[in-house]
């Protein structure tokens, strides 16, 4: 039996390796030997989870051809990885990635830091804030008061509690989008919603167009569903969407699904204007593509003079093109795993029918808690507090990064929870590895791209403020110095291989 569970092709691995851009060597500094640079590059990909553990690597000859190096260089790199515990081999089965004993398995997404590490590590990996109190406690208490009638039933509501479906529909109607409860399905968070949509519309091998960059966990969800991701580059800064490019990709690639975050895009923070939304919907309709609009950030405008455009679904009155996903997890609390889908009634019926083979339904108590928040005005009060907290955190983090790392570039978004930063020519992957060594968890840019894109970026969420934000910037600057001095795990730059 082979010990590997997936495989990485030579061309794919070569793209990932050569995406790890390096700064030019300074006076007196020396590049590592070619085999060492290659071994360090593969190790870094494994540590970041961009090459999974137990993935079969290409044969030495295949990788040598893809990288235009000698087979001897690849053989020496593989031997170094075996000696360090990052590669295992067996005659007839090939070589596959591993992690040394005692090392944690690398995460492929952006999982929260374990609670036991919170005292020593500043976590900028997860874009989520603590629960807004007292509204969480009040919502749970209100839910408990409403629970007895539901407790006398089977408790399975595949489409969601009727009361919450009606409440969500009314909220869309109040935003100018007439909606019936039959157009709503309640899910286990936005991830559950998008997973259900991908399985209904995007079977294995189907193309899905995605913004580039896009939300790392969604990209990974789609990869693991077997989708073929088609990246569409975002415009520079906060202008966001190049609709002509989208129109071309949708016409030529004919993806079954397109996924967009039009409201304070994760990770860039961009906000699509009404004209961009209208043209995106028109392009998707012309191509026969289902446009999935992720609204999880829509209520997190941070500056008081922000004028929010109409929802993407406002430009699809027939409901034939746009599926909207919403969630309580970003605007309220990540621990409140309630999401929803708004779509045409026939799509909702198909999603509900397919759910019988997945999770059956969403927890009743949490649905009742969200329904209590929506029905009492507690939601608006809690989200107002959340906006104030995120705005203060944003301003503190921006000031600290500008002070500690003045050469880094970014634009300050007017909403959302994330700052997308060009790291002064440094490798984001190296910064992430060096950050772990100085007590800072920060996700590198390639997690938000396809096949190694955005190596020169990191994402910084507005999850810490005050003195913690200042300390986070100090540690980030320390990580940058480690990378500049060559003290972090090596990366592979184009032209760095010498046979």
XYZ file of C-alpha atoms in Angstrom:
499
model
C 0.000 0.000 0.000
C 1.399 3.462 -0.885
C 1.886 5.814 2.047
C 0.844 8.921 0.111
C -2.743 10.174 -0.200
C -2.351 12.822 -2.915
C 0.194 13.860 -5.512
C 1.880 17.082 -6.600
C 2.892 17.328 -10.240
C 6.298 18.585 -11.333
C 4.904 21.677 -13.082
C 2.724 22.571 -10.092
C 5.572 22.157 -7.607
C 7.861 24.214 -9.829
C 5.300 27.061 -9.888
C 4.960 26.967 -6.111
C 8.721 26.970 -5.606
C 9.531 29.759 -8.034
C 6.745 31.925 -6.559
C 8.819 32.249 -3.369
C 10.496 35.480 -4.410
C 13.675 36.465 -2.597
C 15.327 39.820 -2.034
C 18.607 40.375 -3.861
C 21.556 39.222 -1.840
C 23.203 42.061 0.062
C 26.946 42.842 0.078
C 28.908 40.002 1.624
C 25.942 37.648 1.822
C 25.940 34.286 0.060
C 23.149 32.286 -1.458
C 22.773 28.747 -0.152
C 23.778 25.867 -2.421
C 21.164 25.024 -5.052
C 20.122 21.760 -3.371
C 19.731 23.557 -0.019
C 17.575 26.281 -1.565
C 15.376 23.605 -3.137
C 15.069 21.596 0.097
C 14.234 24.737 2.083
C 11.618 25.726 -0.481
C 9.834 22.374 -0.267
C 10.056 22.401 3.529
C 8.477 25.863 3.631
C 5.606 24.732 1.403
C 4.956 21.807 3.740
C 5.163 23.953 6.882
C 2.601 26.360 5.414
C 0.287 23.583 4.306
C 0.444 24.617 0.643
C 1.817 21.180 -0.134
C -0.101 18.738 2.066
C 1.474 16.119 4.277
C 1.511 12.668 2.644
C 1.599 14.174 -0.851
C 3.671 12.243 -3.387
C 6.379 14.441 -4.884
C 7.437 14.117 -8.539
C 10.295 11.858 -9.468
C 13.749 13.412 -9.384
C 14.097 13.476 -13.157
C 10.651 15.087 -13.679
C 11.286 17.860 -11.140
C 14.782 18.490 -12.510
C 13.310 19.054 -15.987
C 10.560 21.336 -14.645
C 13.103 23.453 -12.717
C 15.850 23.319 -15.364
C 18.391 21.968 -12.871
C 20.445 18.804 -12.694
C 18.999 15.598 -11.341
C 21.870 15.597 -8.840
C 20.533 18.844 -7.321
C 17.059 17.357 -6.853
C 18.455 14.098 -5.452
C 20.533 16.007 -2.885
C 17.537 18.144 -1.895
C 15.354 15.055 -1.410
C 18.076 13.433 0.685
C 18.316 16.543 2.892
C 14.522 16.527 3.366
C 14.599 12.841 4.331
C 17.328 13.514 6.898
C 15.228 16.321 8.437
C 12.031 14.249 8.585
C 10.139 16.168 5.884
C 10.254 13.390 3.284
C 9.784 9.637 3.344
C 10.549 7.257 0.524
C 10.106 3.622 -0.359
C 11.341 1.770 -3.396
C 8.512 1.336 -5.861
C 6.222 3.818 -4.041
C 8.166 7.027 -4.574
C 8.699 9.875 -2.080
C 6.041 11.722 -0.114
C 5.981 14.666 2.270
C 5.990 14.233 6.043
C 6.551 16.223 9.225
C 9.159 15.325 11.862
C 7.959 13.602 15.019
C 6.606 16.073 17.543
C 5.711 18.742 14.959
C 2.045 19.682 14.516
C 0.419 18.880 11.189
C 0.389 22.146 9.192
C -3.011 23.783 8.717
C -4.172 24.246 5.130
C -6.558 27.053 6.088
C -6.654 29.718 8.776
C -7.696 27.794 11.860
C -7.791 29.724 15.160
C -4.777 29.457 17.438
C -5.243 26.853 20.206
C -6.321 28.517 23.487
C -3.242 27.268 25.343
C -0.988 29.314 23.027
C -2.824 32.621 23.436
C -0.672 33.785 26.333
C 2.602 33.646 24.398
C 1.595 34.198 20.763
C -0.244 37.128 19.188
C -2.714 35.610 16.737
C -3.198 37.570 13.519
C -4.213 34.475 11.613
C -7.934 34.440 12.323
C -10.042 37.493 11.368
C -12.493 37.193 14.261
C -13.192 39.262 17.378
C -14.336 38.183 20.867
C -18.072 37.962 21.473
C -19.924 41.262 21.996
C -21.340 41.205 25.488
C -23.852 41.396 27.032
C -25.691 40.616 23.788
C -24.384 37.064 23.407
C -25.537 36.120 26.909
C -28.886 37.860 26.447
C -29.430 36.137 23.100
C -28.759 32.701 24.589
C -31.073 33.440 27.510
C -33.765 34.573 25.094
C -33.249 31.418 23.036
C -33.660 29.217 26.114
C -36.994 30.867 26.855
C -38.172 30.079 23.309
C -36.798 26.528 23.269
C -39.540 24.425 25.007
C -41.924 24.147 22.019
C -39.067 23.062 19.763
C -37.781 20.575 22.327
C -41.036 18.638 21.899
C -40.232 18.064 18.216
C -37.602 15.953 16.454
C -35.379 19.043 16.193
C -34.388 18.522 12.540
C -35.123 21.545 10.337
C -33.117 21.064 7.117
C -34.191 24.434 5.719
C -33.894 26.187 9.079
C -36.412 27.254 11.700
C -39.438 28.805 9.976
C -39.313 31.827 12.306
C -35.672 32.568 11.446
C -36.217 32.033 7.717
C -39.069 34.533 7.823
C -36.960 36.991 9.832
C -34.040 36.814 7.368
C -36.436 37.212 4.434
C -37.944 40.306 6.053
C -34.486 41.796 6.521
C -33.746 41.424 2.788
C -37.123 42.940 1.975
C -36.293 45.905 4.227
C -33.084 46.378 2.191
C -35.181 46.733 -0.956
C -34.929 43.090 -2.110
C -38.405 41.491 -1.855
C -37.812 38.025 -0.402
C -40.011 35.141 0.722
C -39.076 32.625 3.433
C -39.050 29.981 0.685
C -35.966 31.734 -0.711
C -33.957 31.221 2.498
C -32.046 28.234 3.858
C -30.279 28.467 7.216
C -26.854 26.815 7.298
C -24.019 26.084 9.709
C -22.087 29.267 9.017
C -21.156 30.744 5.646
C -18.699 27.880 5.081
C -21.579 25.420 5.340
C -23.560 27.492 2.861
C -20.787 27.649 0.264
C -19.950 23.974 0.733
C -23.585 23.099 -0.043
C -23.606 25.372 -3.110
C -20.343 23.906 -4.416
C -21.631 20.370 -4.101
C -24.900 21.250 -5.855
C -23.454 23.263 -8.750
C -19.720 22.574 -8.807
C -19.096 18.871 -8.969
C -15.612 17.396 -9.116
C -13.701 18.842 -12.039
C -16.043 21.824 -12.515
C -14.482 25.262 -12.984
C -15.074 27.932 -10.330
C -13.976 31.516 -11.025
C -12.573 33.237 -7.942
C -11.130 36.624 -7.157
C -7.364 36.665 -6.936
C -6.658 37.066 -4.052
C -9.645 35.572 -2.234
C -10.573 34.118 1.168
C -8.149 31.292 1.964
C -10.572 28.924 3.694
C -13.079 29.132 0.844
C -10.350 28.442 -1.717
C -9.298 25.376 0.227
C -12.899 24.199 0.584
C -13.295 24.412 -3.192
C -10.019 22.602 -3.845
C -11.007 19.749 -1.566
C -14.377 19.533 -3.327
C -12.404 18.807 -6.512
C -13.047 22.138 -8.225
C -10.733 23.633 -10.834
C -10.118 27.191 -9.667
C -9.936 29.941 -12.287
C -8.358 33.065 -10.735
C -9.457 36.537 -11.852
C -7.023 39.232 -10.781
C -8.283 42.060 -8.600
C -7.408 45.611 -9.603
C -4.767 47.432 -7.573
C -5.723 49.049 -4.262
C -9.332 49.337 -3.155
C -10.848 49.801 -6.617
C -11.450 46.075 -6.640
C -13.000 44.435 -9.654
C -11.826 44.640 -13.254
C -15.186 43.779 -14.791
C -13.839 43.590 -18.370
C -11.405 40.918 -17.192
C -14.241 39.097 -15.430
C -16.346 39.209 -18.576
C -13.490 37.725 -20.610
C -12.799 34.923 -18.109
C -16.473 34.021 -17.763
C -16.884 33.944 -21.541
C -13.745 31.921 -22.270
C -13.549 29.552 -19.265
C -17.334 29.112 -18.859
C -17.115 28.328 -15.124
C -20.162 26.781 -13.485
C -19.790 29.072 -10.449
C -18.152 32.433 -9.760
C -17.450 33.412 -6.142
C -17.123 37.078 -5.130
C -16.919 39.060 -1.882
C -18.244 42.438 -3.025
C -18.625 43.923 0.468
C -15.250 44.689 2.083
C -13.469 41.938 0.259
C -11.383 39.468 2.231
C -8.404 40.027 2.201
C -8.106 43.390 0.385
C -10.999 45.283 2.022
C -12.252 46.557 -1.367
C -15.909 47.563 -1.780
C -17.561 47.065 -5.182
C -19.624 50.007 -6.387
C -23.084 49.659 -7.923
C -21.853 49.796 -11.504
C -19.349 46.983 -10.857
C -22.081 44.876 -9.244
C -24.501 45.426 -12.101
C -21.885 44.548 -14.723
C -20.709 41.457 -12.811
C -24.269 40.136 -12.721
C -24.734 40.877 -16.433
C -21.485 39.094 -17.278
C -22.432 36.042 -15.208
C -25.905 35.913 -16.745
C -24.478 36.104 -20.274
C -22.024 33.268 -19.538
C -24.603 31.055 -17.802
C -22.538 31.178 -14.606
C -24.017 31.085 -11.100
C -22.690 34.111 -9.211
C -22.228 33.428 -5.480
C -22.115 36.719 -3.550
C -20.598 36.405 -0.064
C -22.112 39.074 2.213
C -20.471 38.065 5.483
C -18.749 41.467 5.816
C -21.606 43.630 4.554
C -22.528 45.159 7.931
C -18.938 45.906 8.939
C -18.598 49.389 7.455
C -16.272 51.237 9.813
C -16.280 54.868 8.684
C -19.514 56.780 9.340
C -19.667 58.350 5.872
C -19.554 55.062 3.962
C -22.520 54.712 1.596
C -23.240 51.038 1.070
C -24.255 50.018 -2.465
C -27.296 47.860 -3.044
C -26.714 44.116 -2.603
C -25.477 42.157 -5.596
C -28.800 40.278 -5.738
C -30.603 43.615 -6.313
C -29.352 43.437 -9.900
C -30.873 39.977 -10.457
C -34.602 40.541 -9.909
C -35.555 37.205 -11.473
C -33.223 35.351 -9.101
C -31.829 33.218 -11.899
C -28.145 34.174 -11.591
C -27.195 35.318 -8.066
C -27.024 33.204 -4.907
C -26.343 35.256 -1.778
C -24.584 33.952 1.326
C -24.794 35.697 4.703
C -23.580 34.911 8.199
C -23.643 35.963 11.843
C -20.067 34.818 12.364
C -18.138 37.908 11.204
C -20.520 40.695 12.164
C -21.472 39.176 15.538
C -19.253 36.304 16.735
C -17.372 33.450 15.061
C -18.731 31.060 17.689
C -22.276 31.756 16.471
C -22.227 29.286 13.591
C -25.304 30.528 11.777
C -25.270 31.316 8.075
C -27.884 31.474 5.354
C -28.448 31.242 1.623
C -30.810 33.472 -0.356
C -31.696 32.057 -3.764
C -34.606 31.175 -6.028
C -37.084 28.773 -4.349
C -36.165 25.878 -6.655
C -32.463 26.268 -5.754
C -33.330 26.311 -2.054
C -35.386 23.128 -2.474
C -32.439 21.414 -4.188
C -30.029 22.539 -1.463
C -32.385 21.322 1.271
C -32.871 17.951 -0.437
C -29.112 17.462 -0.759
C -28.627 18.354 2.908
C -30.166 15.065 4.004
C -26.834 13.460 3.124
C -24.698 16.090 4.864
C -25.443 17.654 8.266
C -29.291 17.368 8.337
C -29.712 20.811 9.863
C -28.342 23.684 11.939
C -28.454 23.675 15.797
C -31.835 24.914 16.989
C -30.596 26.844 20.026
C -28.206 28.977 17.972
C -30.926 29.694 15.421
C -33.196 30.868 18.222
C -30.429 33.096 19.580
C -29.935 34.816 16.212
C -33.688 35.141 15.791
C -33.843 36.825 19.224
C -31.108 39.265 18.189
C -32.878 40.140 14.937
C -36.265 40.513 16.594
C -35.296 42.647 19.597
C -32.855 45.158 18.122
C -29.995 43.427 19.920
C -28.317 42.689 16.584
C -28.040 46.360 15.635
C -26.692 47.302 19.061
C -24.139 44.485 19.064
C -22.947 45.208 15.515
C -22.562 48.909 16.369
C -20.217 47.911 19.200
C -18.411 45.530 16.850
C -17.874 48.331 14.308
C -16.431 50.643 16.950
C -14.086 47.943 18.217
C -12.914 47.000 14.708
C -12.407 50.666 13.771
C -10.288 51.329 16.866
C -8.267 48.175 16.197
C -7.780 49.137 12.552
C -6.528 52.599 13.403
C -4.146 51.278 16.078
C -2.748 48.566 13.806
C -2.317 50.933 10.853
C -0.435 53.461 12.995
C 1.799 50.777 14.515
C 2.692 49.147 11.180
C 3.442 52.514 9.592
C 5.744 53.352 12.482
C 7.590 50.015 12.674
C 7.616 49.130 8.955
C 7.490 52.395 7.017
C 8.526 50.753 3.753
C 5.496 48.446 3.659
C 2.582 49.438 1.429
C -1.178 49.197 1.918
C -4.407 51.122 1.534
C -6.663 51.523 4.567
C -10.048 49.867 3.902
C -13.215 51.579 5.052
C -14.772 48.391 6.351
C -14.285 44.695 6.939
C -11.694 43.105 9.172
C -8.499 42.824 7.142
C -5.504 44.810 5.903
C -3.725 43.530 2.769
C -0.071 44.529 2.970
C 2.767 44.451 0.445
C 5.715 43.473 2.629
C 8.494 45.672 1.259
C 9.837 43.046 -1.146
C 10.060 40.297 1.488
C 8.623 36.802 1.138
C 5.306 36.465 2.939
C 6.003 32.778 3.498
C 9.330 33.554 5.167
C 7.657 36.235 7.291
C 5.032 33.744 8.449
C 7.726 31.244 9.444
C 9.840 33.903 11.167
C 6.743 35.240 12.925
C 6.217 31.891 14.630
C 9.732 32.209 16.070
C 9.068 35.658 17.573
C 5.588 34.895 18.931
C 3.410 36.205 16.099
C 1.042 34.244 13.896
C 0.483 35.940 10.550
C -0.802 34.350 7.324
C 1.255 34.770 4.183
C -0.149 36.065 0.919
C 0.013 32.775 -1.028
C -2.709 31.306 1.190
C -5.090 33.730 -0.527
C -4.016 32.955 -4.079
C -3.877 30.097 -6.533
C -0.582 28.254 -7.212
C 1.767 30.457 -5.228
C 0.539 33.937 -6.105
C 1.007 36.903 -3.695
C 4.270 35.754 -2.153
C 5.115 39.387 -1.403
C 2.049 39.983 0.798
C 0.695 39.271 4.280
C -2.814 39.725 5.661
C -3.253 41.581 8.955
C -6.716 41.413 10.560
C -8.165 44.010 12.936
C -8.381 41.581 15.840
C -6.056 43.340 18.287
C -5.791 46.951 19.383
C -3.998 49.279 21.766
C -0.775 47.984 23.265
C -1.277 44.532 21.706
C -1.444 46.039 18.220
C 1.770 47.949 18.925
C 3.487 44.789 20.165
C 2.242 42.876 17.119
C 3.886 45.452 14.838
C 7.112 45.266 16.863
C 7.173 41.470 16.485
C 6.350 41.749 12.782
C 9.310 44.094 12.339
C 11.489 41.592 14.231
C 10.313 38.842 11.871
C 11.173 41.079 8.912
C 14.686 41.580 10.251
C 15.077 37.819 10.613
C 14.080 37.327 6.994
C 16.367 40.103 5.783
C 19.303 38.593 7.657
C 18.623 35.127 6.321
C 17.558 33.805 9.726
C 14.270 32.317 8.524
C 13.642 29.157 6.529
C 15.019 29.671 3.033
C 12.883 30.278 -0.011
C 13.551 29.651 -3.657
C 13.969 32.505 -6.104
C 13.937 32.296 -9.892
C 17.443 31.714 -11.100
C 18.703 30.509 -7.717
C 19.278 26.939 -8.912
C 22.778 26.247 -10.102
C 23.442 22.764 -11.368
